Coordinates of C-alpha atoms in Angstrom, one line a residue:
Chain A
M925 CA -31.1 13.9 27.7
I926 CA -32.8 16.4 25.4
R927 CA -29.4 18.0 24.8
Y928 CA -27.8 14.6 24.0
I929 CA -30.5 13.7 21.5
S930 CA -30.7 17.1 19.8
G931 CA -26.9 17.0 19.5
R932 CA -27.0 13.7 17.8
L933 CA -29.8 14.9 15.5
A934 CA -27.8 18.0 14.5
Q935 CA -24.8 15.8 13.6
S936 CA -27.1 13.6 11.5
F937 CA -28.4 16.6 9.6
I938 CA -24.8 17.8 8.8
V939 CA -23.9 14.4 7.5
M940 CA -27.0 14.2 5.3
F941 CA -26.3 17.7 4.0
I942 CA -22.7 16.8 3.0
V943 CA -23.9 13.6 1.3
A944 CA -26.6 15.5 -0.6
A945 CA -24.0 18.0 -1.7
V946 CA -21.8 15.2 -3.0
A947 CA -24.8 13.5 -4.7
F948 CA -25.7 16.8 -6.3
A949 CA -22.1 17.5 -7.5
L950 CA -22.1 14.1 -9.3
F951 CA -24.4 15.6 -11.9
D952 CA -21.7 18.0 -12.9
F953 CA -19.3 15.3 -14.0
V954 CA -21.3 13.9 -16.9
G955 CA -21.2 17.2 -18.8
D956 CA -24.2 19.1 -20.2
P957 CA -27.3 17.0 -20.0
V958 CA -29.0 19.2 -22.7
R959 CA -26.4 18.1 -25.2
Q960 CA -27.4 14.5 -24.7
M961 CA -31.1 15.3 -25.0
V962 CA -31.3 17.4 -28.2
T963 CA -30.6 16.2 -31.7
E964 CA -27.5 17.3 -33.5
D965 CA -29.2 20.0 -35.6
A966 CA -30.9 21.7 -32.7
S967 CA -30.6 25.5 -32.9
Q968 CA -28.9 27.6 -30.2
A969 CA -32.3 29.1 -29.3
E970 CA -33.8 25.6 -28.8
I971 CA -30.9 24.6 -26.5
E972 CA -31.2 27.8 -24.6
R973 CA -35.0 27.3 -24.1
L974 CA -34.4 23.7 -22.9
R975 CA -31.7 24.9 -20.5
E976 CA -34.1 27.5 -19.1
M977 CA -36.9 25.0 -18.9
M978 CA -34.8 22.5 -16.9
G979 CA -33.6 25.3 -14.6
L980 CA -30.0 24.9 -15.6
N981 CA -29.5 28.6 -15.8
D982 CA -30.3 29.2 -12.2
S983 CA -27.6 29.6 -9.6
V984 CA -26.0 26.5 -8.1
A985 CA -27.6 27.3 -4.7
V986 CA -31.1 27.4 -6.3
Q987 CA -30.5 24.2 -8.2
F988 CA -29.2 22.5 -5.1
W989 CA -32.2 23.6 -3.1
R990 CA -34.5 22.3 -5.8
Y991 CA -32.7 18.9 -5.8
V992 CA -32.8 18.6 -2.0
S993 CA -36.5 19.6 -1.7
G994 CA -37.3 17.1 -4.5
A995 CA -35.2 14.3 -2.8
V996 CA -37.0 14.9 0.5
Q997 CA -40.3 14.2 -1.3
G998 CA -38.9 11.1 -3.0
D999 CA -38.3 12.9 -6.3
F1000 CA -34.8 12.1 -7.5
G1001 CA -35.3 12.9 -11.2
V1002 CA -35.6 10.6 -14.1
S1003 CA -33.1 7.8 -14.8
Y1004 CA -31.0 8.3 -17.9
F1005 CA -31.1 4.6 -18.7
H1006 CA -34.5 3.4 -17.6
K1007 CA -36.3 6.7 -18.6
R1008 CA -38.5 6.4 -15.5
P1009 CA -38.6 8.3 -12.3
V1010 CA -35.8 7.1 -9.9
G1011 CA -38.1 7.3 -6.9
V1012 CA -40.5 4.8 -8.5
L1013 CA -37.6 2.5 -9.5
L1014 CA -36.2 2.6 -5.9
Q1015 CA -39.7 2.0 -4.4
E1016 CA -40.1 -1.1 -6.7
R1017 CA -36.8 -2.6 -5.7
M1018 CA -36.8 -1.7 -2.0
P1019 CA -38.9 -4.6 -0.7
A1020 CA -36.6 -7.2 -2.3
T1021 CA -33.5 -5.7 -0.7
F1022 CA -35.2 -5.2 2.7
E1023 CA -36.6 -8.7 2.9
L1024 CA -33.2 -10.2 1.9
A1025 CA -31.3 -8.0 4.3
G1026 CA -33.8 -8.5 7.2
T1027 CA -33.8 -12.2 6.8
S1028 CA -30.0 -12.3 6.8
V1029 CA -29.6 -10.2 9.9
L1030 CA -32.1 -12.3 11.7
L1031 CA -30.3 -15.4 10.7
S1032 CA -26.9 -14.0 11.8
I1033 CA -28.3 -13.1 15.2
L1034 CA -30.1 -16.4 15.7
L1035 CA -27.0 -18.4 14.7
G1036 CA -24.2 -16.0 15.8
I1037 CA -25.1 -15.4 19.4
P1038 CA -25.5 -19.1 20.5
L1039 CA -22.4 -20.0 18.6
G1040 CA -20.5 -17.1 20.2
V1041 CA -21.7 -18.1 23.7
Y1042 CA -20.7 -21.7 23.1
T1043 CA -17.2 -21.0 21.8
G1044 CA -16.7 -18.4 24.6
L1045 CA -17.6 -20.9 27.3
H1046 CA -15.7 -23.8 25.9
R1047 CA -12.8 -21.9 24.5
N1048 CA -10.4 -24.9 24.5
G1049 CA -13.0 -27.5 23.5
R1050 CA -12.5 -29.3 20.3
I1051 CA -15.8 -28.2 18.7
A1052 CA -15.2 -24.6 19.7
R1053 CA -11.8 -24.5 18.2
G1054 CA -13.1 -26.2 15.0
L1055 CA -15.8 -23.5 14.8
M1056 CA -13.3 -20.8 15.1
A1057 CA -11.1 -22.2 12.4
V1058 CA -14.1 -22.6 10.1
S1059 CA -15.1 -19.0 10.8
L1060 CA -11.6 -17.8 9.8
V1061 CA -11.8 -19.7 6.5
G1062 CA -15.4 -18.3 6.1
I1063 CA -14.1 -14.7 6.4
S1064 CA -11.4 -15.4 3.8
I1065 CA -13.9 -16.7 1.2
P1066 CA -15.5 -13.7 -0.6
T1067 CA -19.3 -13.4 -0.5
F1068 CA -19.7 -13.9 -4.2
L1069 CA -17.7 -17.1 -4.2
I1070 CA -19.8 -18.5 -1.4
G1071 CA -22.9 -17.7 -3.4
I1072 CA -21.5 -19.4 -6.5
M1073 CA -20.6 -22.5 -4.5
L1074 CA -24.1 -22.7 -3.0
I1075 CA -25.6 -22.3 -6.4
Y1076 CA -23.4 -25.0 -7.8
L1077 CA -24.2 -27.4 -5.0
F1078 CA -27.9 -26.8 -4.3
S1079 CA -29.1 -25.7 -7.7
V1080 CA -26.9 -27.4 -10.3
V1081 CA -25.9 -30.7 -8.6
L1082 CA -28.8 -31.4 -6.2
G1083 CA -31.4 -29.3 -8.0
W1084 CA -33.2 -28.5 -4.7
L1085 CA -33.4 -24.7 -4.8
P1086 CA -33.7 -22.0 -7.4
S1087 CA -30.5 -20.2 -8.4
F1088 CA -31.9 -16.8 -9.4
G1089 CA -34.8 -14.4 -8.9
R1090 CA -37.3 -13.9 -6.2
G1091 CA -39.8 -16.5 -7.1
E1092 CA -43.5 -15.6 -7.0
T1093 CA -44.3 -12.4 -5.1
T1094 CA -47.5 -11.1 -3.8
E1095 CA -48.5 -7.4 -3.5
V1096 CA -49.5 -6.3 0.0
F1097 CA -50.5 -3.0 1.5
G1098 CA -52.4 -2.0 -1.6
G1099 CA -49.5 -2.6 -3.9
A1100 CA -47.0 -0.5 -2.0
W1101 CA -44.9 -3.5 -1.1
T1102 CA -44.3 -6.8 -2.9
T1103 CA -43.4 -9.7 -0.6
G1104 CA -41.9 -13.1 -1.3
F1105 CA -42.7 -14.3 2.2
L1106 CA -46.2 -15.6 1.3
T1107 CA -45.5 -18.1 -1.5
T1108 CA -43.5 -21.3 -1.3
S1109 CA -41.5 -20.4 -4.4
G1110 CA -40.7 -17.0 -2.8
L1111 CA -39.5 -18.6 0.4
R1112 CA -37.5 -21.2 -1.5
A1113 CA -35.8 -18.4 -3.6
L1114 CA -34.9 -16.6 -0.4
I1115 CA -32.9 -19.4 1.2
L1116 CA -29.7 -19.4 -0.8
P1117 CA -29.3 -15.6 -1.1
S1118 CA -30.0 -15.0 2.6
I1119 CA -27.6 -17.6 3.7
T1120 CA -24.9 -16.2 1.5
L1121 CA -25.5 -12.7 2.8
A1122 CA -25.7 -13.9 6.5
L1123 CA -22.5 -16.0 6.6
F1124 CA -20.1 -13.1 7.0
Q1125 CA -22.3 -11.4 9.6
T1126 CA -22.8 -14.6 11.5
T1127 CA -19.0 -15.1 11.9
M1128 CA -18.7 -11.5 13.0
V1129 CA -21.4 -11.8 15.6
M1130 CA -20.0 -15.1 16.8
R1131 CA -16.4 -13.8 17.1
L1132 CA -17.6 -10.7 18.9
V1133 CA -19.9 -12.5 21.4
R1134 CA -17.1 -15.0 22.0
A1135 CA -14.6 -12.2 22.8
E1136 CA -17.0 -10.4 25.0
M1137 CA -18.0 -13.6 26.8
L1138 CA -14.3 -14.4 27.5
D1139 CA -13.9 -10.9 29.0
V1140 CA -17.1 -11.0 31.1
M1141 CA -16.5 -14.5 32.4
R1142 CA -13.2 -13.2 34.0
T1143 CA -14.9 -10.4 36.0
D1144 CA -15.5 -10.5 39.7
Y1145 CA -19.3 -10.4 39.6
I1146 CA -19.3 -13.7 37.7
K1147 CA -17.1 -15.2 40.4
F1148 CA -19.5 -13.9 43.1
A1149 CA -22.5 -15.2 41.2
R1150 CA -20.9 -18.6 41.2
A1151 CA -19.9 -18.2 44.8
R1152 CA -23.6 -17.5 45.6
G1153 CA -24.3 -21.0 44.3
L1154 CA -26.2 -19.9 41.2
R1155 CA -26.6 -22.5 38.5
D1156 CA -24.3 -22.3 35.5
R1157 CA -27.3 -21.6 33.2
V1158 CA -28.3 -18.6 35.2
V1159 CA -24.7 -17.3 35.4
H1160 CA -24.1 -17.8 31.7
F1161 CA -27.3 -16.4 30.4
R1162 CA -28.6 -14.0 33.0
H1163 CA -25.4 -12.5 34.2
A1164 CA -22.8 -13.0 31.5
L1165 CA -24.7 -12.8 28.2
K1166 CA -26.7 -9.8 29.3
N1167 CA -23.5 -7.8 29.8
T1168 CA -22.1 -8.7 26.5
L1169 CA -25.1 -7.3 24.7
M1170 CA -24.0 -3.7 24.6
P1171 CA -21.3 -4.0 22.0
V1172 CA -23.2 -6.7 20.2
V1173 CA -26.2 -4.4 19.7
T1174 CA -23.9 -1.7 18.4
V1175 CA -22.1 -3.9 16.0
I1176 CA -25.3 -5.5 14.7
G1177 CA -26.7 -2.0 14.3
L1178 CA -23.7 -0.8 12.4
Q1179 CA -23.6 -4.0 10.4
L1180 CA -27.2 -3.4 9.1
G1181 CA -25.7 -0.8 6.9
A1182 CA -23.0 -3.2 5.8
V1183 CA -25.6 -5.8 5.0
I1184 CA -27.3 -3.5 2.7
A1185 CA -24.0 -2.7 1.0
F1186 CA -23.1 -6.4 0.7
A1187 CA -26.5 -7.1 -0.7
I1188 CA -25.2 -5.5 -3.9
I1189 CA -22.9 -8.5 -4.3
T1190 CA -25.5 -11.1 -3.3
E1191 CA -28.2 -9.5 -5.5
S1192 CA -25.8 -9.6 -8.4
V1193 CA -24.9 -13.3 -7.9
F1194 CA -28.5 -14.4 -7.5
Q1195 CA -30.0 -11.9 -9.9
W1196 CA -32.1 -10.6 -7.1
P1197 CA -34.3 -7.7 -8.2
G1198 CA -33.2 -5.3 -5.5
M1199 CA -31.8 -1.8 -5.1
G1200 CA -28.2 -3.1 -5.1
R1201 CA -28.5 -4.4 -8.7
L1202 CA -30.1 -1.2 -9.7
F1203 CA -27.2 0.7 -8.3
L1204 CA -24.7 -1.6 -10.0
Q1205 CA -26.3 -1.1 -13.3
A1206 CA -26.3 2.6 -12.7
I1207 CA -22.5 2.5 -12.2
Q1208 CA -22.0 0.5 -15.3
Q1209 CA -24.2 2.9 -17.4
V1210 CA -23.1 6.1 -15.6
D1211 CA -26.7 6.7 -14.7
I1212 CA -26.1 9.7 -12.4
P1213 CA -29.7 10.2 -11.1
V1214 CA -29.9 6.6 -9.9
M1215 CA -26.3 6.8 -8.4
S1216 CA -27.1 10.0 -6.5
A1217 CA -30.4 8.7 -5.3
Y1218 CA -28.9 5.5 -4.1
L1219 CA -26.1 7.4 -2.3
I1220 CA -28.6 9.5 -0.5
M1221 CA -30.8 6.6 0.4
I1222 CA -27.8 4.6 1.8
A1223 CA -26.5 7.5 3.7
F1224 CA -30.0 8.0 5.2
F1225 CA -30.1 4.4 6.3
F1226 CA -26.7 4.7 7.9
V1227 CA -27.6 7.9 9.7
V1228 CA -30.9 6.5 11.0
I1229 CA -29.3 3.2 12.0
N1230 CA -26.5 5.0 13.8
L1231 CA -29.0 7.3 15.5
I1232 CA -31.1 4.4 16.7
T1233 CA -28.0 2.5 17.8
D1234 CA -26.9 5.4 19.9
L1235 CA -30.3 5.9 21.4
T1236 CA -30.5 2.2 22.2
Y1237 CA -27.2 2.5 24.0
Y1238 CA -28.7 5.3 25.9
A1239 CA -31.6 3.1 26.9
I1240 CA -29.5 0.0 27.7
D1241 CA -26.7 1.7 29.7
P1242 CA -27.9 3.6 32.8
R1243 CA -24.5 5.2 33.2
L1244 CA -25.1 7.3 30.0
R1245 CA -28.3 8.7 31.4
S1246 CA -26.7 9.8 34.7
G1247 CA -24.1 11.6 32.6
A1248 CA -21.2 9.7 34.2
L1249 CA -19.7 8.9 30.8
K1250 CA -20.3 12.2 29.2
G1251 CA -18.6 12.7 25.9
N1252 CA -18.1 9.0 25.6
A1253 CA -21.5 8.3 24.1
H1254 CA -20.2 6.9 20.8
A1255 CA -17.3 5.0 22.2
Chain B
M1269 CA 18.8 -18.5 25.0
R1270 CA 17.9 -15.2 23.6
N1271 CA 20.7 -13.6 25.5
S1272 CA 22.7 -12.6 22.5
V1273 CA 24.3 -9.9 24.7
F1274 CA 27.1 -12.3 25.6
A1275 CA 27.7 -13.6 22.1
P1276 CA 26.8 -10.8 19.7
P1277 CA 25.7 -12.1 16.3
V1278 CA 28.2 -11.5 13.6
T1279 CA 26.6 -11.6 10.3
R1280 CA 23.4 -9.8 9.2
W1281 CA 21.7 -13.2 8.7
Q1282 CA 22.5 -14.2 12.3
R1283 CA 21.0 -11.0 13.5
I1284 CA 17.8 -11.6 11.5
R1285 CA 17.8 -15.2 12.6
Q1286 CA 18.0 -14.4 16.3
S1287 CA 15.6 -11.4 16.3
D1288 CA 12.5 -11.7 18.5
L1289 CA 10.3 -11.4 15.4
M1290 CA 12.0 -14.3 13.6
L1291 CA 11.9 -16.5 16.7
S1292 CA 8.2 -15.8 17.2
F1293 CA 7.7 -16.5 13.5
L1294 CA 9.4 -19.9 13.7
E1295 CA 7.4 -20.8 16.8
S1296 CA 4.1 -20.6 14.9
P1297 CA 3.9 -23.4 12.3
V1298 CA 0.6 -22.2 10.9
T1299 CA 2.2 -18.8 10.1
V1300 CA 5.3 -20.4 8.5
I1301 CA 3.1 -22.6 6.2
A1302 CA 0.9 -19.6 5.4
A1303 CA 3.9 -17.4 4.6
V1304 CA 5.4 -20.1 2.4
V1305 CA 2.2 -20.7 0.5
A1306 CA 1.5 -17.0 0.0
L1307 CA 5.1 -16.4 -1.1
L1308 CA 4.9 -19.4 -3.5
M1309 CA 1.7 -18.0 -5.0
I1310 CA 3.1 -14.5 -5.4
L1311 CA 6.3 -15.9 -7.0
A1312 CA 4.3 -18.1 -9.3
A1313 CA 2.1 -15.2 -10.3
L1314 CA 5.2 -13.0 -11.0
G1315 CA 6.8 -15.8 -13.0
A1316 CA 3.6 -16.5 -14.9
G1317 CA 5.4 -16.2 -18.2
F1318 CA 7.9 -18.9 -17.3
I1319 CA 5.7 -21.3 -15.3
A1320 CA 2.5 -21.3 -17.3
F1321 CA 2.2 -24.2 -19.8
H1322 CA 1.2 -21.7 -22.5
D1323 CA 0.2 -18.0 -22.7
P1324 CA -3.6 -18.2 -22.6
Y1325 CA -3.9 -14.8 -24.1
D1326 CA -1.8 -15.6 -27.1
M1327 CA -4.3 -16.7 -29.8
A1328 CA -1.7 -18.9 -31.4
S1329 CA -1.2 -21.0 -28.4
I1330 CA -4.8 -22.0 -27.8
D1331 CA -6.7 -24.7 -29.6
I1332 CA -10.5 -24.5 -29.8
F1333 CA -10.6 -28.3 -29.8
D1334 CA -9.2 -28.3 -26.3
S1335 CA -12.1 -26.3 -25.0
N1336 CA -14.0 -27.3 -21.9
L1337 CA -11.7 -30.1 -20.8
P1338 CA -12.1 -31.2 -17.2
P1339 CA -9.1 -31.4 -14.8
A1340 CA -6.5 -34.0 -15.7
W1341 CA -7.5 -36.5 -13.0
V1342 CA -11.1 -36.6 -14.1
E1343 CA -12.4 -38.8 -16.9
G1344 CA -11.8 -37.1 -20.2
G1345 CA -9.1 -34.8 -18.8
D1346 CA -5.8 -34.0 -20.6
A1347 CA -2.4 -34.1 -19.0
R1348 CA -1.4 -30.9 -20.8
Y1349 CA -4.0 -29.0 -18.8
P1350 CA -3.8 -30.1 -15.1
L1351 CA -6.8 -28.0 -14.0
G1352 CA -8.8 -28.3 -17.2
T1353 CA -9.6 -25.7 -19.8
D1354 CA -12.3 -23.0 -20.3
A1355 CA -14.8 -22.6 -23.2
V1356 CA -12.2 -21.3 -25.7
G1357 CA -9.4 -23.8 -24.7
R1358 CA -7.3 -21.8 -22.3
G1359 CA -5.7 -23.9 -19.6
I1360 CA -7.2 -23.0 -16.2
F1361 CA -3.8 -23.4 -14.5
S1362 CA -2.3 -20.8 -16.8
T1363 CA -5.1 -18.4 -16.6
I1364 CA -4.9 -18.5 -12.8
L1365 CA -1.3 -17.6 -12.9
Y1366 CA -1.9 -14.7 -15.2
G1367 CA -5.0 -13.7 -13.3
S1368 CA -3.3 -13.7 -9.9
R1369 CA -0.5 -11.6 -11.4
M1370 CA -3.1 -8.9 -12.2
S1371 CA -4.9 -9.3 -8.9
I1372 CA -1.7 -9.1 -6.9
F1373 CA -0.4 -6.1 -8.9
I1374 CA -3.7 -4.2 -8.3
G1375 CA -3.7 -5.2 -4.6
V1376 CA -0.1 -4.1 -4.0
T1377 CA -0.4 -0.8 -5.9
S1378 CA -3.7 0.2 -4.3
V1379 CA -2.3 -0.6 -0.8
A1380 CA 0.7 1.5 -1.7
L1381 CA -1.7 4.3 -2.6
S1382 CA -3.7 4.0 0.6
L1383 CA -0.4 3.8 2.5
V1384 CA 0.9 7.1 1.0
I1385 CA -2.3 8.9 1.5
G1386 CA -3.1 7.5 4.9
V1387 CA 0.4 8.0 6.3
T1388 CA 0.7 11.5 5.1
A1389 CA -2.8 12.4 6.4
G1390 CA -2.0 10.7 9.7
L1391 CA 1.4 12.4 10.2
I1392 CA -0.1 15.8 9.4
A1393 CA -3.1 15.3 11.6
G1394 CA -1.1 13.9 14.5
Y1395 CA 1.8 16.4 14.3
R1396 CA -0.1 19.5 13.5
G1397 CA -3.3 18.9 15.4
G1398 CA -5.9 21.6 15.5
F1399 CA -8.2 22.4 12.6
L1400 CA -6.4 20.2 10.0
D1401 CA -6.6 17.3 12.4
A1402 CA -10.3 17.8 13.0
V1403 CA -11.1 18.0 9.3
I1404 CA -9.0 14.9 8.3
M1405 CA -10.4 12.9 11.2
R1406 CA -14.1 13.8 10.5
I1407 CA -13.6 12.7 6.9
A1408 CA -12.0 9.5 8.1
E1409 CA -14.9 8.9 10.5
V1410 CA -17.6 9.2 7.9
Q1411 CA -15.7 7.0 5.5
L1412 CA -15.0 4.4 8.1
A1413 CA -18.7 4.1 8.8
L1414 CA -19.3 3.0 5.2
P1415 CA -18.2 -0.5 4.1
T1416 CA -15.1 -0.5 1.9
I1417 CA -16.8 -2.1 -1.0
L1418 CA -19.5 0.6 -1.1
V1419 CA -16.9 3.4 -1.0
A1420 CA -15.0 1.7 -3.7
L1421 CA -18.1 1.3 -5.8
L1422 CA -19.0 4.9 -5.3
I1423 CA -15.5 6.2 -6.2
S1424 CA -15.5 3.9 -9.2
G1425 CA -18.9 5.3 -10.3
I1426 CA -17.7 8.9 -10.0
L1427 CA -14.5 8.2 -11.9
R1428 CA -16.5 6.4 -14.6
A1429 CA -18.7 9.5 -14.9
I1430 CA -15.6 11.7 -15.3
A1431 CA -13.8 9.5 -17.8
P1432 CA -15.2 9.5 -21.3
P1433 CA -16.8 6.1 -22.0
S1434 CA -14.6 5.5 -25.1
T1435 CA -11.4 5.5 -23.0
M1436 CA -12.9 3.3 -20.2
D1437 CA -11.2 0.1 -21.2
K1438 CA -7.8 1.7 -21.1
V1439 CA -8.2 3.5 -17.7
A1440 CA -10.3 0.7 -16.1
I1441 CA -7.3 -0.6 -14.1
L1442 CA -6.3 2.9 -13.0
V1443 CA -9.8 3.6 -11.9
L1444 CA -9.8 0.3 -10.0
I1445 CA -6.5 1.1 -8.2
L1446 CA -7.7 4.6 -7.4
S1447 CA -11.1 3.4 -6.0
I1448 CA -9.6 0.6 -3.8
G1449 CA -6.7 2.9 -2.7
L1450 CA -8.9 5.8 -1.8
S1451 CA -11.3 3.6 0.1
N1452 CA -8.7 2.1 2.4
W1453 CA -6.5 5.0 3.6
V1454 CA -8.4 5.6 6.8
Q1455 CA -6.9 2.8 8.9
F1456 CA -3.4 4.0 8.1
A1457 CA -4.3 7.5 8.9
R1458 CA -5.8 6.6 12.3
A1459 CA -3.0 4.4 13.4
V1460 CA -0.3 6.8 12.3
R1461 CA -2.0 9.7 13.9
A1462 CA -2.3 8.0 17.2
S1463 CA 1.4 7.0 17.2
T1464 CA 2.5 10.4 16.0
M1465 CA 0.7 12.1 18.8
V1466 CA 2.7 10.0 21.2
E1467 CA 6.0 10.6 19.4
R1468 CA 5.4 14.3 19.0
S1469 CA 6.3 15.1 22.6
Q1470 CA 9.3 12.8 22.7
E1471 CA 12.6 14.3 23.4
Y1472 CA 14.2 13.5 20.0
V1473 CA 11.4 15.5 18.3
L1474 CA 11.8 18.4 20.6
A1475 CA 15.6 18.3 20.0
A1476 CA 15.1 18.2 16.3
R1477 CA 12.8 21.2 16.5
L1478 CA 15.2 23.1 18.7
I1479 CA 18.0 22.8 16.1
G1480 CA 15.6 24.2 13.5
I1481 CA 14.7 21.2 11.4
G1482 CA 11.5 21.8 9.4
P1483 CA 8.3 20.1 10.2
L1484 CA 8.2 18.0 7.0
T1485 CA 11.6 16.6 7.7
I1486 CA 10.7 15.9 11.3
M1487 CA 7.5 14.1 10.2
F1488 CA 8.9 12.0 7.5
R1489 CA 12.6 11.4 8.6
H1490 CA 12.3 11.4 12.3
I1491 CA 8.8 10.3 13.3
L1492 CA 7.9 8.0 10.4
P1493 CA 10.5 5.4 11.1
N1494 CA 9.2 5.1 14.7
V1495 CA 5.6 4.4 13.7
M1496 CA 6.4 1.8 11.0
G1497 CA 5.2 -1.2 13.1
P1498 CA 1.5 -0.6 12.9
I1499 CA 1.9 0.5 9.3
M1500 CA 3.4 -2.8 8.3
V1501 CA 0.6 -4.7 10.1
I1502 CA -2.2 -2.7 8.4
A1503 CA -0.5 -2.9 5.0
T1504 CA -0.4 -6.7 5.2
L1505 CA -4.0 -7.0 6.4
N1506 CA -5.1 -4.5 3.8
L1507 CA -3.4 -6.4 1.0
S1508 CA -5.7 -9.3 1.5
G1509 CA -8.6 -6.9 1.7
A1510 CA -7.6 -5.1 -1.5
I1511 CA -7.2 -8.4 -3.4
L1512 CA -10.7 -9.3 -2.2
T1513 CA -12.1 -6.0 -3.2
E1514 CA -10.5 -6.2 -6.6
A1515 CA -11.9 -9.6 -7.2
T1516 CA -15.4 -8.5 -6.0
L1517 CA -15.4 -5.4 -8.2
S1518 CA -14.2 -7.3 -11.2
F1519 CA -16.8 -10.0 -10.5
L1520 CA -19.5 -7.3 -10.4
G1521 CA -18.3 -6.0 -13.8
V1522 CA -16.9 -2.7 -12.6
G1523 CA -13.3 -3.7 -12.2
V1524 CA -10.8 -5.2 -14.7
P1525 CA -12.3 -5.4 -18.2
P1526 CA -13.5 -8.9 -19.0
T1527 CA -10.8 -9.1 -21.8
Q1528 CA -8.0 -9.1 -19.3
P1529 CA -7.4 -11.8 -16.7
S1530 CA -7.8 -11.2 -13.0
L1531 CA -9.0 -13.7 -10.4
G1532 CA -12.4 -11.8 -10.3
T1533 CA -12.9 -11.8 -14.1
L1534 CA -12.0 -15.4 -14.3
I1535 CA -14.5 -16.3 -11.6
N1536 CA -17.1 -14.2 -13.2
G1537 CA -16.5 -15.6 -16.7
G1538 CA -16.8 -19.1 -15.3
T1539 CA -20.2 -18.7 -13.7
D1540 CA -21.8 -18.9 -17.2
Y1541 CA -20.5 -22.5 -17.6
L1542 CA -21.4 -23.6 -14.0
F1543 CA -24.9 -24.7 -15.1
S1544 CA -23.5 -26.9 -17.9
G1545 CA -21.4 -28.7 -15.2
S1546 CA -18.0 -27.1 -16.0
W1547 CA -17.3 -26.3 -12.4
W1548 CA -13.5 -26.2 -12.7
I1549 CA -13.6 -22.9 -14.7
T1550 CA -15.0 -21.1 -11.6
I1551 CA -14.0 -23.1 -8.7
F1552 CA -10.2 -23.3 -9.2
P1553 CA -9.7 -19.5 -9.6
G1554 CA -12.0 -19.1 -6.6
A1555 CA -10.0 -21.5 -4.5
A1556 CA -6.8 -19.7 -5.6
L1557 CA -8.3 -16.4 -4.5
A1558 CA -9.5 -17.8 -1.1
L1559 CA -6.1 -19.4 -0.5
L1560 CA -4.2 -16.2 -1.3
V1561 CA -6.5 -14.1 0.9
L1562 CA -6.4 -16.6 3.8
T1563 CA -2.6 -17.0 3.8
V1564 CA -2.0 -13.3 3.6
N1565 CA -4.5 -12.8 6.4
L1566 CA -2.8 -15.4 8.6
V1567 CA 0.6 -13.7 8.2
G1568 CA -1.0 -10.3 8.9
D1569 CA -2.7 -11.6 12.1
W1570 CA 0.6 -13.1 13.3
L1571 CA 2.4 -9.9 12.5
R1572 CA -0.1 -7.9 14.5
D1573 CA 0.2 -10.2 17.5
A1574 CA 4.0 -10.3 17.3
L1575 CA 4.5 -6.5 17.0
N1576 CA 1.8 -5.6 19.4
P1577 CA 1.4 -8.1 22.2
T1578 CA -1.0 -5.9 24.1
L1579 CA -3.6 -6.1 21.3
G1580 CA -3.8 -9.9 21.6

């Protein structure tokens, strides 16, 4: 067990190292930062002094080390565009993205699993087939279009819900986190963006649970459970659903990363003040410190989520613990 | 009925008509409709110059007095503009045609790029194996873990950093094709690698090696034709994905420059007018995009099932 976990940890470190190297290399593409900072009539000596002060004359390895050790402490440099520390910018925006992504994932689980079970059990029923057709159409409509349509319907035509922003937010944990959960306007502002973001994940979860249910319901132990005279409810939920959860947990785990990525689009449609919009602006303005920091953050989320998913696997599936499926841990 | 052994088809058309693929195609009405709709949309986009009522990007052909007209069937609509006009008087029907031409062009070229990269990487990884294989597949794995849109955004950000800002408008489309193409090669590589590893030990490959044919020729002339099935399926499904990614990136403002029409920029441009009630400027290009993606997806799904019954 210790060997398995330490192996996974080592892999995660290698991935993070590579990502940090890519993020660091990004700085090379924009040319000499000193040229952009000094006025045109700056003397060579001045430029040289600034270079020395910024540590640009050090070797690449030393600079890389400085960047990484800064990043570990949350210091990603100063944004070219906002002229403020990137770490602070990210920290300000993080609660917005996390609350949006968290709500969407919760929504997609609460909706996707029951819908998946239903369509799986009644595969030829009229409602189930209708749901499947709707989900195919849902996958084909891009996220941003769904957001726009929701805005048009609920904000423009009906005027029920706000179309942009986060509403009123409250500071909690001594100002370290701002939340929209505590005010009515915050909750109202959350509805449309979180539905937009959740729709794609919901169809994914639903289709996956359905496919797994179809597979599991064909197995012998379900037949035996029925033969024992167990009630349908027990067979469906205690026996069948429980055994579909392995792949579902994995996919939801992996999808967490995708949700954060898709949040870029949703945040852009709803002008949600999160990290995704910060990153998008950074791309448009070629704001390298922000881009690099976002890259590292996202990679870190992915690595942590993958790690947790793998370890959850390990906890759920006893076969992994006994080593029977060795080498298959990430199947 | 499929026993064409007894009466061999004569013409090429008959051979196509009686192939298993064609029969399975005709048996699925949804696919036939989807294929016809997709084909019509692609043809209409290609013939935008002939079909459109006017060239919406020719200043002489637009009239500012025609701006913000609703669709023809709505009160106040104009028969010359069946789907209404936008804020400067361009007909929505015409802009959709020009816009989808750009979207389809970017979709096709970026899929072609991913195909070339992915197939080459997959052939080398599968045929050579060893260290090269390990390196290519590790890169693929890391990239596959990240959503396409994020990879495309990152590549686009890096390319923007390299290109001087003044040239950005000129190279924007190239940047877009590169970022979508580079973010989609992995699926091709994985599928081709898997098939190549099977083909590698087939007798015809061994025979080719025995008579001294070089590895490149074996890979591209001998193995490649035998792994085309999955490549076709992935290319079709990727086309709809690439069109979606193009629209999304353009919508986000890092794709096609706003001065040029693509489905994404049209939708993005229209959102400003949504609040004043001009829904048609956004909704029609959006519907065109969704329809195009849905029909291409349906054809791709059918192709996957038809060529690979075991995948079901």
